PDB file of C-alpha atoms in Angstrom:
ATOM      1  CA  MET Y  69     -27.415 -40.818  28.378  1.00 45.00           C
ATOM      2  CA  SER Y  70     -25.737 -43.932  26.950  1.00 50.00           C
ATOM      3  CA  TRP Y  71     -22.287 -44.996  28.105  1.00 47.00           C
ATOM      4  CA  VAL Y  72     -20.879 -44.043  24.692  1.00 47.00           C
ATOM      5  CA  ASP Y  73     -22.272 -40.523  25.053  1.00 53.00           C
ATOM      6  CA  PHE Y  74     -20.989 -40.378  28.619  1.00 46.00           C
ATOM      7  CA  LEU Y  75     -17.449 -41.341  27.556  1.00 48.00           C
ATOM      8  CA  LEU Y  76     -17.542 -38.840  24.690  1.00 50.00           C
ATOM      9  CA  ALA Y  77     -18.544 -36.125  27.168  1.00 54.00           C
ATOM     10  CA  LEU Y  78     -15.552 -37.014  29.352  1.00 56.00           C
ATOM     11  CA  LEU Y  79     -13.060 -37.222  26.490  1.00 60.00           C
ATOM     12  CA  PRO Y  80     -12.121 -33.504  26.168  1.00 68.00           C
ATOM     13  CA  GLY Y  81     -11.016 -33.450  29.798  1.00 72.00           C
ATOM     14  CA  LEU Y  82      -9.519 -36.936  29.972  1.00 79.00           C
ATOM     15  CA  LEU Y  83      -7.366 -36.639  26.837  1.00 85.00           C
ATOM     16  CA  PRO Y  84      -4.935 -34.004  28.235  1.00 88.00           C
ATOM     17  CA  ILE Y  85      -4.855 -35.954  31.520  1.00 88.00           C
ATOM     18  CA  ALA Y  86      -3.895 -39.134  29.628  1.00 89.00           C
ATOM     19  CA  ILE Y  87      -1.218 -37.220  27.691  1.00 92.00           C
ATOM     20  CA  GLY Y  88       0.248 -35.914  30.954  1.00 90.00           C
ATOM     21  CA  PHE Y  89       0.327 -39.423  32.427  1.00 90.00           C
ATOM     22  CA  VAL Y  90       2.092 -40.884  29.381  1.00 92.00           C
ATOM     23  CA  LEU Y  91       4.643 -38.056  29.280  1.00 92.00           C
ATOM     24  CA  ALA Y  92       5.426 -38.493  32.975  1.00 88.00           C
ATOM     25  CA  ARG Y  93       5.608 -42.291  32.724  1.00 87.00           C
ATOM     26  CA  ARG Y  94       8.005 -42.099  29.784  1.00 88.00           C
ATOM     27  CA  GLY Y  95      10.155 -39.607  31.691  1.00 87.00           C
ATOM     28  CA  TRP Y  96       9.591 -36.867  29.121  1.00 89.00           C
ATOM     29  CA  LEU Y  97       7.896 -34.431  31.502  1.00 85.00           C
ATOM     30  CA  ASN Y  98       8.595 -33.629  35.125  1.00 81.00           C
ATOM     31  CA  PRO Y  99       5.467 -32.059  36.677  1.00 75.00           C
ATOM     32  CA  ASP Y 100       7.657 -29.744  38.739  1.00 77.00           C
ATOM     33  CA  GLY Y 101       8.975 -28.308  35.471  1.00 81.00           C
ATOM     34  CA  LEU Y 102       5.598 -26.694  34.847  1.00 85.00           C
ATOM     35  CA  LEU Y 103       5.570 -24.961  38.238  1.00 86.00           C
ATOM     36  CA  PRO Y 104       7.246 -21.660  37.194  1.00 88.00           C
ATOM     37  CA  LEU Y 105       4.835 -21.186  34.274  1.00 90.00           C
ATOM     38  CA  LEU Y 106       1.823 -21.978  36.437  1.00 91.00           C
ATOM     39  CA  ARG Y 107       3.011 -20.051  39.497  1.00 91.00           C
ATOM     40  CA  TYR Y 108       3.999 -16.795  37.827  1.00 93.00           C
ATOM     41  CA  ALA Y 109       1.642 -16.551  34.852  1.00 93.00           C
ATOM     42  CA  LEU Y 110      -1.216 -18.997  34.364  1.00 94.00           C
ATOM     43  CA  VAL Y 111      -2.596 -19.429  37.893  1.00 94.00           C
ATOM     44  CA  PRO Y 112      -2.689 -15.677  38.750  1.00 94.00           C
ATOM     45  CA  ALA Y 113      -4.452 -14.973  35.444  1.00 94.00           C
ATOM     46  CA  LEU Y 114      -6.924 -17.805  36.039  1.00 94.00           C
ATOM     47  CA  LEU Y 115      -7.719 -16.643  39.574  1.00 94.00           C
ATOM     48  CA  LEU Y 116      -8.156 -13.025  38.522  1.00 92.00           C
ATOM     49  CA  THR Y 117     -10.599 -14.074  35.805  1.00 92.00           C
ATOM     50  CA  LEU Y 118     -12.610 -16.417  38.026  1.00 92.00           C
ATOM     51  CA  LEU Y 119     -12.727 -14.232  41.161  1.00 93.00           C
ATOM     52  CA  LEU Y 120     -14.573 -11.503  39.271  1.00 89.00           C
ATOM     53  CA  GLY Y 121     -17.542 -13.863  39.041  1.00 86.00           C
ATOM     54  CA  PRO Y 122     -21.105 -13.501  40.347  1.00 87.00           C
ATOM     55  CA  LEU Y 123     -20.873 -14.719  43.967  1.00 90.00           C
ATOM     56  CA  ALA Y 124     -22.336 -12.475  46.672  1.00 91.00           C
ATOM     57  CA  GLN Y 125     -19.936 -11.309  49.395  1.00 90.00           C
ATOM     58  CA  ARG Y 126     -21.756 -13.349  52.051  1.00 94.00           C
ATOM     59  CA  THR Y 127     -21.396 -16.514  49.994  1.00 95.00           C
ATOM     60  CA  VAL Y 128     -17.697 -15.803  49.434  1.00 94.00           C
ATOM     61  CA  VAL Y 129     -17.175 -15.570  53.203  1.00 95.00           C
ATOM     62  CA  LEU Y 130     -19.085 -18.794  53.878  1.00 96.00           C
ATOM     63  CA  VAL Y 131     -17.210 -20.707  51.190  1.00 96.00           C
ATOM     64  CA  GLY Y 132     -13.911 -19.331  52.474  1.00 96.00           C
ATOM     65  CA  LEU Y 133     -14.664 -20.465  56.016  1.00 97.00           C
ATOM     66  CA  VAL Y 134     -15.522 -23.949  54.750  1.00 97.00           C
ATOM     67  CA  GLY Y 135     -12.177 -24.051  52.948  1.00 95.00           C
ATOM     68  CA  VAL Y 136     -10.316 -22.955  56.078  1.00 96.00           C
ATOM     69  CA  ALA Y 137     -12.105 -25.626  58.146  1.00 96.00           C
ATOM     70  CA  ILE Y 138     -11.259 -28.398  55.661  1.00 95.00           C
ATOM     71  CA  ALA Y 139      -7.618 -27.283  55.514  1.00 94.00           C
ATOM     72  CA  LEU Y 140      -7.155 -27.000  59.280  1.00 95.00           C
ATOM     73  CA  VAL Y 141      -8.960 -30.219  60.223  1.00 95.00           C
ATOM     74  CA  GLY Y 142      -7.030 -32.140  57.569  1.00 93.00           C
ATOM     75  CA  TYR Y 143      -3.725 -30.583  58.593  1.00 92.00           C
ATOM     76  CA  TRP Y 144      -4.074 -31.346  62.294  1.00 93.00           C
ATOM     77  CA  GLY Y 145      -5.837 -34.650  61.708  1.00 92.00           C
ATOM     78  CA  ALA Y 146      -2.827 -35.904  59.761  1.00 89.00           C
ATOM     79  CA  ARG Y 147      -0.633 -35.037  62.734  1.00 88.00           C
ATOM     80  CA  LEU Y 148      -2.824 -36.575  65.406  1.00 90.00           C
ATOM     81  CA  LEU Y 149      -4.044 -39.720  63.610  1.00 88.00           C
ATOM     82  CA  PRO Y 150      -0.656 -41.531  63.671  1.00 84.00           C
ATOM     83  CA  ARG Y 151      -0.859 -41.576  67.484  1.00 84.00           C
ATOM     84  CA  LEU Y 152      -4.163 -43.429  67.263  1.00 84.00           C
ATOM     85  CA  VAL Y 153      -3.363 -45.919  64.498  1.00 79.00           C
ATOM     86  CA  HIS Y 154       0.301 -46.341  65.483  1.00 80.00           C
ATOM     87  CA  ARG Y 155       1.424 -45.912  61.894  1.00 80.00           C
ATOM     88  CA  GLU Y 156       3.499 -43.187  60.315  1.00 81.00           C
ATOM     89  CA  LEU Y 157       1.608 -41.123  57.734  1.00 81.00           C
ATOM     90  CA  SER Y 158       3.144 -39.214  54.856  1.00 82.00           C
ATOM     91  CA  PRO Y 159       3.060 -35.395  55.223  1.00 81.00           C
ATOM     92  CA  ALA Y 160       1.009 -35.449  52.000  1.00 84.00           C
ATOM     93  CA  ALA Y 161      -2.029 -36.475  54.054  1.00 86.00           C
ATOM     94  CA  ALA Y 162      -2.051 -33.039  55.701  1.00 87.00           C
ATOM     95  CA  ARG Y 163      -2.402 -31.132  52.448  1.00 88.00           C
ATOM     96  CA  MET Y 164      -5.064 -30.668  49.773  1.00 90.00           C
ATOM     97  CA  ASN Y 165      -3.983 -30.964  46.143  1.00 88.00           C
ATOM     98  CA  LEU Y 166      -4.837 -27.485  44.898  1.00 87.00           C
ATOM     99  CA  LEU Y 167      -2.612 -27.521  41.817  1.00 83.00           C
ATOM    100  CA  GLY Y 168      -3.649 -30.971  40.637  1.00 83.00           C
ATOM    101  CA  TRP Y 169      -7.343 -30.870  41.514  1.00 89.00           C
ATOM    102  CA  THR Y 170      -9.024 -27.600  42.532  1.00 89.00           C
ATOM    103  CA  LEU Y 171      -7.392 -25.457  39.842  1.00 88.00           C
ATOM    104  CA  PRO Y 172      -7.969 -27.846  36.878  1.00 88.00           C
ATOM    105  CA  LEU Y 173     -11.645 -28.143  37.804  1.00 86.00           C
ATOM    106  CA  ALA Y 174     -11.865 -24.359  38.121  1.00 87.00           C
ATOM    107  CA  ALA Y 175     -10.193 -23.869  34.732  1.00 86.00           C
ATOM    108  CA  LEU Y 176     -12.717 -26.182  33.059  1.00 83.00           C
ATOM    109  CA  THR Y 177     -15.528 -23.782  34.050  1.00 81.00           C
ATOM    110  CA  LEU Y 178     -14.168 -20.899  31.957  1.00 80.00           C
ATOM    111  CA  GLY Y 179     -16.788 -19.504  29.633  1.00 69.00           C
ATOM    112  CA  GLY Y 180     -19.592 -21.666  30.972  1.00 74.00           C
ATOM    113  CA  LYS Y 181     -20.147 -21.917  34.720  1.00 82.00           C
ATOM    114  CA  PRO Y 182     -18.929 -18.751  36.479  1.00 86.00           C
ATOM    115  CA  THR Y 183     -20.514 -19.596  39.842  1.00 89.00           C
ATOM    116  CA  LEU Y 184     -18.833 -22.995  39.976  1.00 90.00           C
ATOM    117  CA  GLY Y 185     -15.517 -21.523  38.862  1.00 90.00           C
ATOM    118  CA  MET Y 186     -15.542 -18.638  41.325  1.00 93.00           C
ATOM    119  CA  THR Y 187     -16.425 -20.970  44.197  1.00 94.00           C
ATOM    120  CA  LEU Y 188     -13.455 -23.215  43.426  1.00 94.00           C
ATOM    121  CA  ALA Y 189     -11.199 -20.159  43.103  1.00 94.00           C
ATOM    122  CA  VAL Y 190     -12.348 -18.876  46.513  1.00 96.00           C
ATOM    123  CA  VAL Y 191     -11.662 -22.298  48.036  1.00 95.00           C
ATOM    124  CA  PHE Y 192      -8.185 -22.226  46.525  1.00 94.00           C
ATOM    125  CA  VAL Y 193      -7.328 -18.801  47.982  1.00 95.00           C
ATOM    126  CA  PHE Y 194      -8.538 -19.597  51.503  1.00 96.00           C
ATOM    127  CA  VAL Y 195      -7.089 -23.120  51.627  1.00 94.00           C
ATOM    128  CA  ALA Y 196      -3.727 -22.079  50.182  1.00 93.00           C
ATOM    129  CA  THR Y 197      -3.482 -19.190  52.643  1.00 94.00           C
ATOM    130  CA  THR Y 198      -4.314 -21.485  55.557  1.00 94.00           C
ATOM    131  CA  LEU Y 199      -1.787 -24.126  54.488  1.00 91.00           C
ATOM    132  CA  VAL Y 200       1.010 -21.588  53.962  1.00 91.00           C
ATOM    133  CA  LEU Y 201       0.479 -20.099  57.420  1.00 91.00           C
ATOM    134  CA  SER Y 202       0.140 -23.552  59.040  1.00 89.00           C
ATOM    135  CA  GLU Y 203       3.180 -25.121  57.375  1.00 85.00           C
ATOM    136  CA  HIS Y 204       5.576 -22.214  57.854  1.00 83.00           C
ATOM    137  CA  GLY Y 205       4.596 -21.014  61.329  1.00 82.00           C
ATOM    138  CA  GLU Y 206       6.147 -17.659  62.234  1.00 84.00           C
ATOM    139  CA  ALA Y 207       7.652 -17.324  58.750  1.00 86.00           C
ATOM    140  CA  GLY Y 208       4.270 -17.973  57.143  1.00 86.00           C
ATOM    141  CA  PHE Y 209       3.359 -14.350  56.463  1.00 91.00           C
ATOM    142  CA  GLY Y 210       6.689 -13.733  54.728  1.00 90.00           C
ATOM    143  CA  VAL Y 211       6.135 -16.788  52.545  1.00 88.00           C
ATOM    144  CA  LEU Y 212       2.545 -15.772  51.826  1.00 91.00           C
ATOM    145  CA  ILE Y 213       3.381 -12.310  50.502  1.00 92.00           C
ATOM    146  CA  ARG Y 214       5.775 -13.891  47.989  1.00 91.00           C
ATOM    147  CA  GLN Y 215       2.964 -15.852  46.321  1.00 92.00           C
ATOM    148  CA  PRO Y 216       1.901 -14.352  42.951  1.00 93.00           C
ATOM    149  CA  TRP Y 217      -1.614 -15.777  43.260  1.00 94.00           C
ATOM    150  CA  LEU Y 218      -2.157 -13.669  46.389  1.00 94.00           C
ATOM    151  CA  TYR Y 219      -1.837 -10.456  44.402  1.00 94.00           C
ATOM    152  CA  ALA Y 220      -4.244 -11.721  41.751  1.00 93.00           C
ATOM    153  CA  ALA Y 221      -6.780 -12.408  44.525  1.00 94.00           C
ATOM    154  CA  LEU Y 222      -6.200  -8.961  46.081  1.00 94.00           C
ATOM    155  CA  ALA Y 223      -6.607  -7.294  42.684  1.00 91.00           C
ATOM    156  CA  ALA Y 224      -9.927  -9.090  42.151  1.00 91.00           C
ATOM    157  CA  LEU Y 225     -11.052  -8.097  45.660  1.00 90.00           C
ATOM    158  CA  LEU Y 226     -10.169  -4.461  45.011  1.00 88.00           C
ATOM    159  CA  VAL Y 227     -12.072  -4.434  41.720  1.00 87.00           C
ATOM    160  CA  ARG Y 228     -15.140  -5.929  43.410  1.00 84.00           C
ATOM    161  CA  LEU Y 229     -15.057  -3.565  46.401  1.00 83.00           C
ATOM    162  CA  VAL Y 230     -14.370  -0.351  44.474  1.00 81.00           C
ATOM    163  CA  GLN Y 231     -16.512  -1.475  41.539  1.00 74.00           C
ATOM    164  CA  VAL Y 232     -14.117  -0.105  38.946  1.00 68.00           C
ATOM    165  CA  PRO Y 233     -14.393  -1.155  35.278  1.00 68.00           C
ATOM    166  CA  SER Y 234     -12.482  -4.394  34.841  1.00 68.00           C
ATOM    167  CA  GLY Y 235     -12.882  -5.034  31.107  1.00 74.00           C
ATOM    168  CA  THR Y 236      -9.285  -4.238  30.147  1.00 74.00           C
ATOM    169  CA  LEU Y 237      -7.882  -6.229  33.060  1.00 78.00           C
ATOM    170  CA  VAL Y 238      -9.992  -9.267  32.230  1.00 79.00           C
ATOM    171  CA  ALA Y 239      -9.149  -8.991  28.541  1.00 83.00           C
ATOM    172  CA  MET Y 240      -5.441  -9.102  29.400  1.00 86.00           C
ATOM    173  CA  ALA Y 241      -5.816 -12.070  31.747  1.00 88.00           C
ATOM    174  CA  THR Y 242      -8.246 -14.155  29.675  1.00 87.00           C
ATOM    175  CA  PRO Y 243      -5.772 -15.601  27.108  1.00 91.00           C
ATOM    176  CA  LEU Y 244      -3.475 -16.820  29.881  1.00 92.00           C
ATOM    177  CA  ALA Y 245      -6.447 -18.146  31.850  1.00 91.00           C
ATOM    178  CA  GLN Y 246      -7.635 -20.097  28.813  1.00 90.00           C
ATOM    179  CA  ALA Y 247      -4.131 -21.449  28.228  1.00 91.00           C
ATOM    180  CA  SER Y 248      -4.103 -22.723  31.803  1.00 91.00           C
ATOM    181  CA  VAL Y 249      -6.844 -25.269  31.059  1.00 88.00           C
ATOM    182  CA  VAL Y 250      -4.684 -27.649  29.011  1.00 90.00           C
ATOM    183  CA  VAL Y 251      -1.541 -27.070  31.103  1.00 91.00           C
ATOM    184  CA  LEU Y 252      -3.356 -27.807  34.367  1.00 90.00           C
ATOM    185  CA  LEU Y 253      -4.964 -30.955  32.950  1.00 90.00           C
ATOM    186  CA  VAL Y 254      -1.589 -32.185  31.671  1.00 91.00           C
ATOM    187  CA  GLN Y 255      -0.166 -31.403  35.118  1.00 88.00           C
ATOM    188  CA  LEU Y 256      -2.982 -33.443  36.673  1.00 87.00           C
ATOM    189  CA  GLY Y 257      -2.136 -36.366  34.374  1.00 88.00           C
ATOM    190  CA  CYS Y 258       1.474 -36.268  35.560  1.00 87.00           C
ATOM    191  CA  LEU Y 259       0.295 -36.759  39.133  1.00 83.00           C
ATOM    192  CA  PHE Y 260      -1.042 -40.247  38.356  1.00 83.00           C
ATOM    193  CA  HIS Y 261       2.580 -41.359  37.986  1.00 80.00           C
ATOM    194  CA  PRO Y 262       4.207 -43.247  39.626  1.00 77.00           C
ATOM    195  CA  LEU Y 263       1.546 -45.901  39.766  1.00 75.00           C
ATOM    196  CA  PRO Y 264       0.687 -46.386  43.447  1.00 74.00           C
ATOM    197  CA  ASN Y 265       1.186 -49.514  45.500  1.00 76.00           C
ATOM    198  CA  VAL Y 266      -2.368 -50.592  46.327  1.00 77.00           C
ATOM    199  CA  ARG Y 267      -1.081 -52.764  49.201  1.00 81.00           C
ATOM    200  CA  ASP Y 268       0.335 -49.769  51.059  1.00 82.00           C
ATOM    201  CA  VAL Y 269      -1.777 -49.564  54.222  1.00 85.00           C
ATOM    202  CA  GLU Y 270      -0.372 -46.208  55.334  1.00 83.00           C
ATOM    203  CA  ALA Y 271      -1.207 -44.712  51.938  1.00 86.00           C
ATOM    204  CA  TRP Y 272      -4.806 -45.936  52.178  1.00 90.00           C
ATOM    205  CA  ILE Y 273      -5.102 -44.416  55.655  1.00 89.00           C
ATOM    206  CA  ALA Y 274      -3.944 -41.085  54.229  1.00 88.00           C
ATOM    207  CA  VAL Y 275      -6.461 -41.372  51.373  1.00 89.00           C
ATOM    208  CA  ALA Y 276      -9.266 -42.220  53.792  1.00 91.00           C
ATOM    209  CA  LEU Y 277      -8.359 -39.282  56.012  1.00 93.00           C
ATOM    210  CA  ARG Y 278      -8.442 -36.836  53.109  1.00 91.00           C
ATOM    211  CA  LEU Y 279     -11.796 -38.142  51.877  1.00 90.00           C
ATOM    212  CA  PHE Y 280     -13.319 -38.274  55.358  1.00 93.00           C
ATOM    213  CA  VAL Y 281     -12.230 -34.743  56.221  1.00 94.00           C
ATOM    214  CA  GLY Y 282     -12.662 -33.080  52.831  1.00 93.00           C
ATOM    215  CA  LEU Y 283     -15.849 -34.693  51.613  1.00 92.00           C
ATOM    216  CA  GLY Y 284     -17.301 -35.046  55.115  1.00 94.00           C
ATOM    217  CA  LEU Y 285     -16.936 -31.363  55.989  1.00 96.00           C
ATOM    218  CA  ALA Y 286     -18.117 -30.356  52.503  1.00 95.00           C
ATOM    219  CA  LEU Y 287     -21.293 -32.424  52.914  1.00 95.00           C
ATOM    220  CA  LEU Y 288     -21.843 -30.944  56.369  1.00 96.00           C
ATOM    221  CA  ALA Y 289     -21.406 -27.418  54.997  1.00 96.00           C
ATOM    222  CA  VAL Y 290     -23.871 -28.031  52.157  1.00 94.00           C
ATOM    223  CA  TRP Y 291     -26.382 -29.404  54.661  1.00 95.00           C
ATOM    224  CA  LEU Y 292     -26.022 -26.657  57.272  1.00 95.00           C
ATOM    225  CA  LEU Y 293     -25.227 -23.496  55.322  1.00 95.00           C
ATOM    226  CA  PRO Y 294     -27.539 -21.524  53.007  1.00 93.00           C
ATOM    227  CA  LEU Y 295     -25.442 -22.135  49.893  1.00 94.00           C
ATOM    228  CA  PRO Y 296     -26.860 -22.008  46.352  1.00 92.00           C
ATOM    229  CA  SER Y 297     -26.944 -25.394  44.641  1.00 91.00           C
ATOM    230  CA  ALA Y 298     -24.130 -24.577  42.188  1.00 89.00           C
ATOM    231  CA  VAL Y 299     -21.952 -23.368  45.062  1.00 94.00           C
ATOM    232  CA  GLY Y 300     -22.728 -26.535  47.023  1.00 93.00           C
ATOM    233  CA  ARG Y 301     -21.634 -28.716  44.103  1.00 90.00           C
ATOM    234  CA  ALA Y 302     -18.377 -26.781  43.831  1.00 92.00           C
ATOM    235  CA  VAL Y 303     -17.719 -27.171  47.562  1.00 95.00           C
ATOM    236  CA  LEU Y 304     -18.251 -30.934  47.246  1.00 93.00           C
ATOM    237  CA  LEU Y 305     -15.857 -31.083  44.285  1.00 90.00           C
ATOM    238  CA  ALA Y 306     -13.253 -29.166  46.276  1.00 93.00           C
ATOM    239  CA  GLY Y 307     -13.777 -31.545  49.193  1.00 93.00           C
ATOM    240  CA  LEU Y 308     -12.680 -34.433  46.957  1.00 92.00           C
ATOM    241  CA  ALA Y 309      -9.196 -32.904  46.659  1.00 92.00           C
ATOM    242  CA  PRO Y 310      -6.589 -35.662  47.118  1.00 91.00           C
ATOM    243  CA  ALA Y 311      -3.459 -35.664  49.265  1.00 88.00           C
ATOM    244  CA  ALA Y 312      -0.568 -33.591  47.972  1.00 85.00           C
ATOM    245  CA  THR Y 313       3.132 -32.858  48.045  1.00 82.00           C
ATOM    246  CA  THR Y 314       4.269 -29.365  49.008  1.00 80.00           C
ATOM    247  CA  GLU Y 315       4.579 -28.426  45.335  1.00 80.00           C
ATOM    248  CA  GLN Y 316       1.060 -29.599  44.538  1.00 80.00           C
ATOM    249  CA  ALA Y 317      -0.519 -27.867  47.531  1.00 82.00           C
ATOM    250  CA  LEU Y 318       1.352 -24.568  47.640  1.00 76.00           C
ATOM    251  CA  LEU Y 319       2.743 -24.096  44.096  1.00 74.00           C
ATOM    252  CA  VAL Y 320       6.274 -23.736  45.459  1.00 70.00           C
ATOM    253  CA  THR Y 321       9.425 -25.727  44.778  1.00 63.00           C
ATOM    254  CA  SER Y 322      10.371 -27.672  47.892  1.00 62.00           C
ATOM    255  CA  LYS Y 323      13.596 -29.309  49.053  1.00 58.00           C
ATOM    256  CA  GLU Y 324      11.512 -31.893  50.890  1.00 57.00           C
ATOM    257  CA  LYS Y 325      12.174 -35.517  49.884  1.00 54.00           C
ATOM    258  CA  THR Y 326       8.943 -36.427  48.127  1.00 66.00           C
ATOM    259  CA  PRO Y 327       9.020 -39.997  46.639  1.00 73.00           C
ATOM    260  CA  ARG Y 328       6.809 -41.275  49.460  1.00 76.00           C
ATOM    261  CA  ALA Y 329       4.538 -38.234  49.283  1.00 80.00           C
ATOM    262  CA  ARG Y 330       4.226 -38.656  45.514  1.00 82.00           C
ATOM    263  CA  GLN Y 331       3.120 -42.284  45.952  1.00 83.00           C
ATOM    264  CA  VAL Y 332       0.435 -41.227  48.436  1.00 86.00           C
ATOM    265  CA  SER Y 333      -0.609 -38.343  46.196  1.00 85.00           C
ATOM    266  CA  ALA Y 334      -0.875 -40.632  43.155  1.00 85.00           C
ATOM    267  CA  LEU Y 335      -3.083 -43.147  44.970  1.00 88.00           C
ATOM    268  CA  SER Y 336      -5.253 -40.375  46.400  1.00 89.00           C
ATOM    269  CA  THR Y 337      -5.583 -38.747  42.969  1.00 87.00           C
ATOM    270  CA  TRP Y 338      -6.708 -42.026  41.370  1.00 87.00           C
ATOM    271  CA  VAL Y 339      -9.352 -42.444  44.074  1.00 90.00           C
ATOM    272  CA  ALA Y 340     -10.539 -38.839  43.688  1.00 89.00           C
ATOM    273  CA  LEU Y 341     -10.818 -39.093  39.892  1.00 84.00           C
ATOM    274  CA  LEU Y 342     -12.694 -42.399  39.970  1.00 87.00           C
ATOM    275  CA  THR Y 343     -15.032 -41.016  42.647  1.00 88.00           C
ATOM    276  CA  PHE Y 344     -15.647 -37.930  40.507  1.00 84.00           C
ATOM    277  CA  ILE Y 345     -16.393 -39.994  37.385  1.00 80.00           C
ATOM    278  CA  ALA Y 346     -18.769 -42.265  39.316  1.00 83.00           C
ATOM    279  CA  TRP Y 347     -20.529 -39.214  40.786  1.00 80.00           C
ATOM    280  CA  TRP Y 348     -20.873 -37.652  37.340  1.00 72.00           C
ATOM    281  CA  ALA Y 349     -22.181 -40.927  35.869  1.00 70.00           C
ATOM    282  CA  VAL Y 350     -24.854 -41.197  38.564  1.00 72.00           C
ATOM    283  CA  GLY Y 351     -25.760 -37.535  38.123  1.00 63.00           C
ATOM    284  CA  ARG Y 352     -26.158 -37.973  34.408  1.00 53.00           C
TER     285      ARG Y 352
END
């Protein structure tokens, strides 16, 4: 494949991302403004559609455990590492960007790669659950049961276990799931703003931690576990997930002061996207 063909193949995904970046940079779109639409409508519909995919139950469990491991190791690593490097890390280093990475990649699989999409959706559910319970401690369960995406996941689980006809349910969710593709990619573009400070040592430590934990554990899982090749690729993509603010990780509005976290998230997102493009170019 020539570089022209390669760039043309990337264009459909990169164009909404570029639009989101420009809108955020001009101050015309606040990424948090999209949260209610995503939280209450688009993400639950997307998850319901994807989680009715073809993965075997055993594979779902394995993928879920990998997601839990990545979330927990990253969460506690971000709390212990500052003691070793004697530098303060942003709380963003402890979180995976589910809203601005895992979900857009999952949405792009609609209508074409159900195994890849379902794997990313399973990672989302297990990682988000782990992060909610870790961040909120004793109040975690109460916070968890207020998440709309949880009920979409439970509905998909019930359909799979009882094996009831799901055609009407999927037909209702599909238009919203398809609409989520552009919205999630625009949301991802917003996360590249503000432009990061490349001389920020603490930010680079956070980026390195996320890559080391996420991609490292994903590679280990692909090597050790009997995962199908498509599932393994999805796990590796999920492992690339950059650092995140509370909003980006948990799809909730937070009162936490986030300018520093947004800088770290932006730098981490740039690194993740460039790594993804390089990986795709080599694979092509």
